[in-house]
Amino acid sequence: MNEDESKVVAEILHELSTTSHVQVRSSTELAAQVSQAAEDEDEKRTEDGRGPLRRRTDYRAVRTAPRSLTLTPWQVIHAIGLGAASARQGAGRGLAEHWGSLRYSQALEANRGRYLELSSEGRDLLRFYKATQSGEIGTGFASLLAENVVRSRYPDHSVSVIPADIALKAGWTLRSTGTGTRPEPLQRRPHFFVVAWQPGQPSKVLLVSSKGTHSSVHQVHKQLSTASAHVESVHIGPYGTVPYMLIGTEIPKKESLALHILEGPGTTVLRPSGEVSEADLDLTLAQENRTADVVRPTDRRETTVPGFQVLPESFAWFSIVLARTEAATVTAFTGGGKPTAQYLTREQGRRHFQHDVHANTARLRDAEHRIHDIDFVGTDHIYRLNGNRIEAFSGLRKSLYTYLHHGRVNEYRSEVHALRGQWPDHSTSEQWNAVSIRPDGTVMAIRLRDG
């Protein structure tokens, strides 16, 4: 091993575990600028005959937003990987896509003030790849910021961030069929459901739409105006009442990153109606084929418009969908396969996980590591970084994995909630250069290997 190259890689891994800050911006001025960008876009759409977009327009500054997020780059990579683990969007699908988050191992670094910015490696991108980078990095930061804000509001709750597309597929077909194109509201969807929950209690849910850009803050305003149309496509309860967040990540070429956030007010509680007192999260769900319509009140009467709506009589069903989608995401992060397939419906991609075979990794859930005196089970991935062998490990606390392996979501959630606030926050360990442990019990760790 070349000593100089090894030293460079060691520095990269050290940077991944270094605590840094990201600016968070939210103001009435931001809300006004986003509204102006929406007006400008709708004017252009009207001129070319497409008409204005349906949007949520009740957004405002987030009074409880932190002035900055304090985290490590490795935590961001963990969030990106967790979000990609169940996505099955590429040829590799699932776990192989999750390892794609490692492309950002050299993309972020702290400046002298310890604020995160793009590294020289992160700035040296082909133009066509920038959109992918800004989208994926933006998604990672947005999930962490939304989780932070919701956790601060409900400190006695656990908080889950769940991919919206995967959850919605349990009830609706999101892909186009036939030769026609789908209405715009069905093509624009939020990125996450953020759920605050306690075992045995109704969950609180809100929507998050995230964007990211390498361009100026003016582009952030335009993106957030578009995000207001994404959250408008989903309604939980009566039309226009579910709360939401719009989050834009500004990734300047030579300055530190900034997160811009607005919110729509309200509280939506998934309280089951009728005789059902509590949703059984262990219940296996069949694929539903719901009509993609939303009941929209007008001055004279109710009308139906394209979109996705969960009415109170379906709150118990949707609570189960959210919990089992999270279970699928967590098990996909540890290795996918049959333990993940049991939590997914046909449209959610169950068949892609029914066999323990994934690209880029030969054996699944065959790795066990003890990190910070906690036993984890999962999958490791060996690759080369600047010619040096690197080992990355993604897994789940062993006791929690046992519950999910056997389909016991209720017990998984009970233990996760009981462990709330007890997870170690050390960003390194004796054997690993960078470590991230999330409240859902997942871990992601990386280290330099000899040879």
Short mmCIF file of N, CA, C and O in Angstrom, two decimals, residues 349-424:
data_model
loop_
_atom_site.label_atom_id
_atom_site.label_comp_id
_atom_site.label_asym_id
_atom_site.label_seq_id
_atom_site.Cartn_x
_atom_site.Cartn_y
_atom_site.Cartn_z
N GLY A 349 -42.98 -3.49 -4.87
CA GLY A 349 -41.77 -4.16 -5.33
C GLY A 349 -41.41 -5.42 -4.58
O GLY A 349 -40.23 -5.79 -4.50
N ARG A 350 -42.41 -6.12 -4.06
CA ARG A 350 -42.13 -7.33 -3.28
C ARG A 350 -41.30 -8.35 -4.06
O ARG A 350 -40.36 -8.93 -3.51
N ARG A 351 -41.58 -8.53 -5.33
CA ARG A 351 -40.89 -9.58 -6.09
C ARG A 351 -39.40 -9.31 -6.24
O ARG A 351 -38.60 -10.23 -6.40
N HIS A 352 -39.00 -8.03 -6.19
CA HIS A 352 -37.58 -7.71 -6.33
C HIS A 352 -36.77 -8.11 -5.10
O HIS A 352 -35.54 -8.15 -5.15
N PHE A 353 -37.46 -8.40 -3.99
CA PHE A 353 -36.75 -8.76 -2.76
C PHE A 353 -37.00 -10.20 -2.33
O PHE A 353 -36.55 -10.61 -1.27
N GLN A 354 -37.71 -10.98 -3.16
CA GLN A 354 -38.06 -12.33 -2.74
C GLN A 354 -36.90 -13.31 -2.79
O GLN A 354 -36.96 -14.38 -2.21
N HIS A 355 -35.83 -12.92 -3.47
CA HIS A 355 -34.65 -13.78 -3.54
C HIS A 355 -33.46 -13.00 -2.99
O HIS A 355 -33.29 -11.82 -3.27
N ASP A 356 -32.62 -13.66 -2.21
CA ASP A 356 -31.48 -13.00 -1.57
C ASP A 356 -30.33 -12.81 -2.56
O ASP A 356 -29.23 -13.34 -2.38
N VAL A 357 -30.57 -12.11 -3.64
CA VAL A 357 -29.54 -11.85 -4.64
C VAL A 357 -29.57 -10.38 -5.00
O VAL A 357 -30.61 -9.84 -5.37
N HIS A 358 -28.44 -9.71 -4.89
CA HIS A 358 -28.34 -8.31 -5.26
C HIS A 358 -27.00 -8.08 -5.95
O HIS A 358 -26.01 -8.74 -5.66
N ALA A 359 -26.98 -7.11 -6.85
CA ALA A 359 -25.72 -6.74 -7.48
C ALA A 359 -24.79 -6.13 -6.45
O ALA A 359 -25.21 -5.56 -5.47
N ASN A 360 -23.49 -6.26 -6.70
CA ASN A 360 -22.44 -5.62 -5.91
C ASN A 360 -22.20 -6.25 -4.55
O ASN A 360 -21.39 -5.78 -3.79
N THR A 361 -22.91 -7.28 -4.20
CA THR A 361 -22.65 -7.92 -2.91
C THR A 361 -23.01 -9.40 -3.04
O THR A 361 -24.05 -9.76 -3.56
N ALA A 362 -22.12 -10.25 -2.58
CA ALA A 362 -22.30 -11.69 -2.79
C ALA A 362 -23.07 -12.34 -1.66
O ALA A 362 -23.83 -13.26 -1.87
N ARG A 363 -22.87 -11.84 -0.43
CA ARG A 363 -23.54 -12.47 0.72
C ARG A 363 -24.29 -11.38 1.49
O ARG A 363 -23.79 -10.28 1.69
N LEU A 364 -25.47 -11.72 1.96
CA LEU A 364 -26.32 -10.75 2.65
C LEU A 364 -26.51 -11.14 4.11
O LEU A 364 -26.69 -12.31 4.42
N ARG A 365 -26.47 -10.13 4.99
CA ARG A 365 -26.68 -10.32 6.43
C ARG A 365 -25.78 -11.40 7.00
O ARG A 365 -26.17 -12.14 7.89
N ASP A 366 -24.55 -11.53 6.47
CA ASP A 366 -23.61 -12.50 6.99
C ASP A 366 -22.56 -11.83 7.87
O ASP A 366 -21.64 -12.47 8.36
N ALA A 367 -22.69 -10.53 8.07
CA ALA A 367 -21.71 -9.78 8.84
C ALA A 367 -22.31 -9.39 10.19
O ALA A 367 -23.45 -8.91 10.26
N GLU A 368 -21.56 -9.61 11.23
CA GLU A 368 -21.95 -9.17 12.57
C GLU A 368 -20.79 -8.40 13.17
O GLU A 368 -19.65 -8.83 13.12
N HIS A 369 -21.09 -7.24 13.72
CA HIS A 369 -20.05 -6.42 14.34
C HIS A 369 -20.59 -5.87 15.66
O HIS A 369 -21.78 -5.57 15.78
N ARG A 370 -19.70 -5.75 16.62
CA ARG A 370 -20.04 -5.14 17.90
C ARG A 370 -19.46 -3.73 17.89
O ARG A 370 -18.24 -3.54 17.84
N ILE A 371 -20.33 -2.73 17.89
CA ILE A 371 -19.92 -1.33 17.82
C ILE A 371 -20.51 -0.60 19.02
O ILE A 371 -21.73 -0.65 19.24
N HIS A 372 -19.66 0.05 19.79
CA HIS A 372 -20.10 0.74 21.01
C HIS A 372 -20.89 -0.20 21.92
O HIS A 372 -21.94 0.18 22.47
N ASP A 373 -20.40 -1.44 22.04
CA ASP A 373 -20.99 -2.46 22.92
C ASP A 373 -22.41 -2.85 22.51
O ASP A 373 -23.19 -3.35 23.33
N ILE A 374 -22.75 -2.64 21.24
CA ILE A 374 -24.04 -3.07 20.71
C ILE A 374 -23.78 -4.05 19.57
O ILE A 374 -22.94 -3.80 18.71
N ASP A 375 -24.49 -5.17 19.57
CA ASP A 375 -24.35 -6.16 18.50
C ASP A 375 -25.24 -5.78 17.33
O ASP A 375 -26.45 -5.57 17.50
N PHE A 376 -24.63 -5.69 16.15
CA PHE A 376 -25.35 -5.37 14.92
C PHE A 376 -25.20 -6.51 13.93
O PHE A 376 -24.15 -7.15 13.85
N VAL A 377 -26.24 -6.75 13.13
CA VAL A 377 -26.18 -7.72 12.05
C VAL A 377 -26.51 -6.99 10.75
O VAL A 377 -27.35 -6.11 10.72
N GLY A 378 -25.79 -7.35 9.68
CA GLY A 378 -26.03 -6.67 8.41
C GLY A 378 -25.12 -7.18 7.32
O GLY A 378 -24.75 -8.36 7.30
N THR A 379 -24.75 -6.30 6.41
CA THR A 379 -23.98 -6.65 5.22
C THR A 379 -22.82 -5.69 5.08
O THR A 379 -22.98 -4.49 5.33
N ASP A 380 -21.65 -6.22 4.71
CA ASP A 380 -20.56 -5.29 4.44
C ASP A 380 -20.17 -5.30 2.97
O ASP A 380 -20.50 -6.21 2.22
N HIS A 381 -19.50 -4.24 2.59
CA HIS A 381 -19.17 -3.98 1.19
C HIS A 381 -17.71 -3.56 1.13
O HIS A 381 -17.31 -2.61 1.81
N ILE A 382 -16.90 -4.29 0.38
CA ILE A 382 -15.49 -3.96 0.24
C ILE A 382 -15.27 -3.31 -1.12
O ILE A 382 -15.69 -3.83 -2.15
N TYR A 383 -14.64 -2.16 -1.11
CA TYR A 383 -14.36 -1.47 -2.37
C TYR A 383 -13.03 -0.73 -2.24
O TYR A 383 -12.39 -0.76 -1.17
N ARG A 384 -12.61 -0.09 -3.30
CA ARG A 384 -11.34 0.64 -3.26
C ARG A 384 -11.57 2.13 -3.39
O ARG A 384 -12.38 2.58 -4.18
N LEU A 385 -10.83 2.88 -2.58
CA LEU A 385 -10.87 4.33 -2.59
C LEU A 385 -9.44 4.82 -2.76
O LEU A 385 -8.59 4.57 -1.90
N ASN A 386 -9.16 5.44 -3.91
CA ASN A 386 -7.78 5.87 -4.23
C ASN A 386 -6.79 4.70 -4.11
O ASN A 386 -5.67 4.85 -3.63
N GLY A 387 -7.23 3.52 -4.52
CA GLY A 387 -6.36 2.36 -4.51
C GLY A 387 -6.32 1.61 -3.20
O GLY A 387 -5.70 0.54 -3.11
N ASN A 388 -6.96 2.09 -2.16
CA ASN A 388 -6.94 1.45 -0.85
C ASN A 388 -8.24 0.70 -0.59
O ASN A 388 -9.32 1.16 -0.98
N ARG A 389 -8.13 -0.44 0.08
CA ARG A 389 -9.30 -1.24 0.40
C ARG A 389 -10.07 -0.61 1.55
O ARG A 389 -9.52 -0.31 2.61
N ILE A 390 -11.37 -0.42 1.32
CA ILE A 390 -12.26 0.18 2.31
C ILE A 390 -13.38 -0.80 2.60
O ILE A 390 -13.93 -1.43 1.69
N GLU A 391 -13.75 -0.92 3.87
CA GLU A 391 -14.90 -1.74 4.25
C GLU A 391 -16.00 -0.83 4.79
O GLU A 391 -15.77 -0.02 5.70
N ALA A 392 -17.19 -0.95 4.23
CA ALA A 392 -18.36 -0.24 4.74
C ALA A 392 -19.38 -1.28 5.22
O ALA A 392 -19.57 -2.31 4.59
N PHE A 393 -20.01 -0.99 6.34
CA PHE A 393 -20.96 -1.93 6.95
C PHE A 393 -22.28 -1.22 7.21
O PHE A 393 -22.31 -0.10 7.74
N SER A 394 -23.38 -1.83 6.79
CA SER A 394 -24.70 -1.32 7.13
C SER A 394 -25.47 -2.42 7.84
O SER A 394 -25.46 -3.57 7.40
N GLY A 395 -26.09 -2.07 8.95
CA GLY A 395 -26.77 -3.10 9.71
C GLY A 395 -27.80 -2.54 10.66
O GLY A 395 -28.11 -1.34 10.66
N LEU A 396 -28.34 -3.43 11.48
CA LEU A 396 -29.40 -3.11 12.43
C LEU A 396 -29.08 -3.83 13.73
O LEU A 396 -28.53 -4.94 13.73
N ARG A 397 -29.40 -3.18 14.85
CA ARG A 397 -29.22 -3.83 16.15
C ARG A 397 -29.82 -5.23 16.10
O ARG A 397 -30.95 -5.43 15.62
N LYS A 398 -29.08 -6.20 16.59
CA LYS A 398 -29.45 -7.60 16.39
C LYS A 398 -30.82 -7.93 16.96
O LYS A 398 -31.62 -8.63 16.32
N SER A 399 -31.12 -7.44 18.15
CA SER A 399 -32.43 -7.75 18.75
C SER A 399 -33.56 -7.17 17.91
O SER A 399 -34.62 -7.80 17.76
N LEU A 400 -33.35 -5.97 17.34
CA LEU A 400 -34.37 -5.35 16.50
C LEU A 400 -34.52 -6.10 15.18
O LEU A 400 -35.64 -6.28 14.68
N TYR A 401 -33.39 -6.57 14.63
CA TYR A 401 -33.47 -7.33 13.39
C TYR A 401 -34.25 -8.63 13.60
O TYR A 401 -35.03 -9.04 12.73
N THR A 402 -34.06 -9.26 14.74
CA THR A 402 -34.78 -10.51 15.03
C THR A 402 -36.29 -10.28 14.98
O THR A 402 -37.03 -11.09 14.41
N TYR A 403 -36.75 -9.19 15.55
CA TYR A 403 -38.18 -8.88 15.49
C TYR A 403 -38.65 -8.74 14.04
O TYR A 403 -39.65 -9.34 13.64
N LEU A 404 -37.94 -7.94 13.25
CA LEU A 404 -38.38 -7.68 11.89
C LEU A 404 -38.24 -8.91 11.00
O LEU A 404 -39.02 -9.13 10.08
N HIS A 405 -37.22 -9.73 11.25
CA HIS A 405 -37.04 -10.96 10.47
C HIS A 405 -38.28 -11.86 10.61
O HIS A 405 -38.68 -12.53 9.65
N HIS A 406 -38.89 -11.84 11.79
CA HIS A 406 -40.05 -12.70 12.05
C HIS A 406 -41.37 -11.96 11.91
O HIS A 406 -42.42 -12.47 12.33
N GLY A 407 -41.35 -10.75 11.33
CA GLY A 407 -42.59 -10.03 11.04
C GLY A 407 -43.23 -9.36 12.23
O GLY A 407 -44.42 -8.99 12.18
N ARG A 408 -42.47 -9.11 13.30
CA ARG A 408 -43.05 -8.55 14.53
C ARG A 408 -42.76 -7.05 14.60
O ARG A 408 -41.87 -6.60 15.32
N VAL A 409 -43.52 -6.28 13.85
CA VAL A 409 -43.32 -4.83 13.77
C VAL A 409 -43.69 -4.16 15.08
O VAL A 409 -43.02 -3.21 15.52
N ASN A 410 -44.76 -4.64 15.74
CA ASN A 410 -45.16 -4.04 17.01
C ASN A 410 -44.04 -4.13 18.04
O ASN A 410 -43.75 -3.14 18.74
N GLU A 411 -43.39 -5.28 18.13
CA GLU A 411 -42.30 -5.43 19.10
C GLU A 411 -41.08 -4.61 18.70
O GLU A 411 -40.39 -4.05 19.57
N TYR A 412 -40.79 -4.55 17.39
CA TYR A 412 -39.69 -3.70 16.92
C TYR A 412 -39.91 -2.27 17.36
O TYR A 412 -39.02 -1.62 17.94
N ARG A 413 -41.11 -1.76 17.13
CA ARG A 413 -41.39 -0.36 17.48
C ARG A 413 -41.35 -0.13 18.99
O ARG A 413 -40.89 0.92 19.46
N SER A 414 -41.84 -1.08 19.75
CA SER A 414 -41.82 -0.93 21.21
C SER A 414 -40.40 -0.80 21.73
O SER A 414 -40.09 0.05 22.58
N GLU A 415 -39.48 -1.64 21.21
CA GLU A 415 -38.10 -1.58 21.68
C GLU A 415 -37.40 -0.32 21.17
O GLU A 415 -36.64 0.31 21.91
N VAL A 416 -37.65 0.06 19.90
CA VAL A 416 -37.05 1.29 19.37
C VAL A 416 -37.46 2.47 20.23
O VAL A 416 -36.63 3.33 20.57
N HIS A 417 -38.74 2.53 20.59
CA HIS A 417 -39.22 3.66 21.40
C HIS A 417 -38.60 3.63 22.79
O HIS A 417 -38.25 4.68 23.35
N ALA A 418 -38.45 2.43 23.37
CA ALA A 418 -37.85 2.31 24.70
C ALA A 418 -36.38 2.73 24.69
O ALA A 418 -35.86 3.24 25.70
N LEU A 419 -35.70 2.54 23.56
CA LEU A 419 -34.28 2.89 23.44
C LEU A 419 -34.07 4.35 23.06
O LEU A 419 -32.92 4.80 22.95
N ARG A 420 -35.17 5.09 22.86
CA ARG A 420 -35.08 6.49 22.44
C ARG A 420 -34.19 7.28 23.40
O ARG A 420 -34.37 7.26 24.60
N GLY A 421 -33.22 7.99 22.84
CA GLY A 421 -32.32 8.80 23.65
C GLY A 421 -31.15 8.05 24.26
O GLY A 421 -30.30 8.66 24.91
N GLN A 422 -31.08 6.73 24.05
CA GLN A 422 -30.01 5.93 24.65
C GLN A 422 -28.91 5.55 23.67
O GLN A 422 -27.90 4.96 24.06
N TRP A 423 -29.07 5.87 22.38
CA TRP A 423 -28.09 5.47 21.40
C TRP A 423 -26.81 6.31 21.54
O TRP A 423 -26.89 7.53 21.74
N PRO A 424 -25.64 5.68 21.45
CA PRO A 424 -24.39 6.45 21.54
C PRO A 424 -24.26 7.39 20.35
O PRO A 424 -24.67 7.07 19.24
#
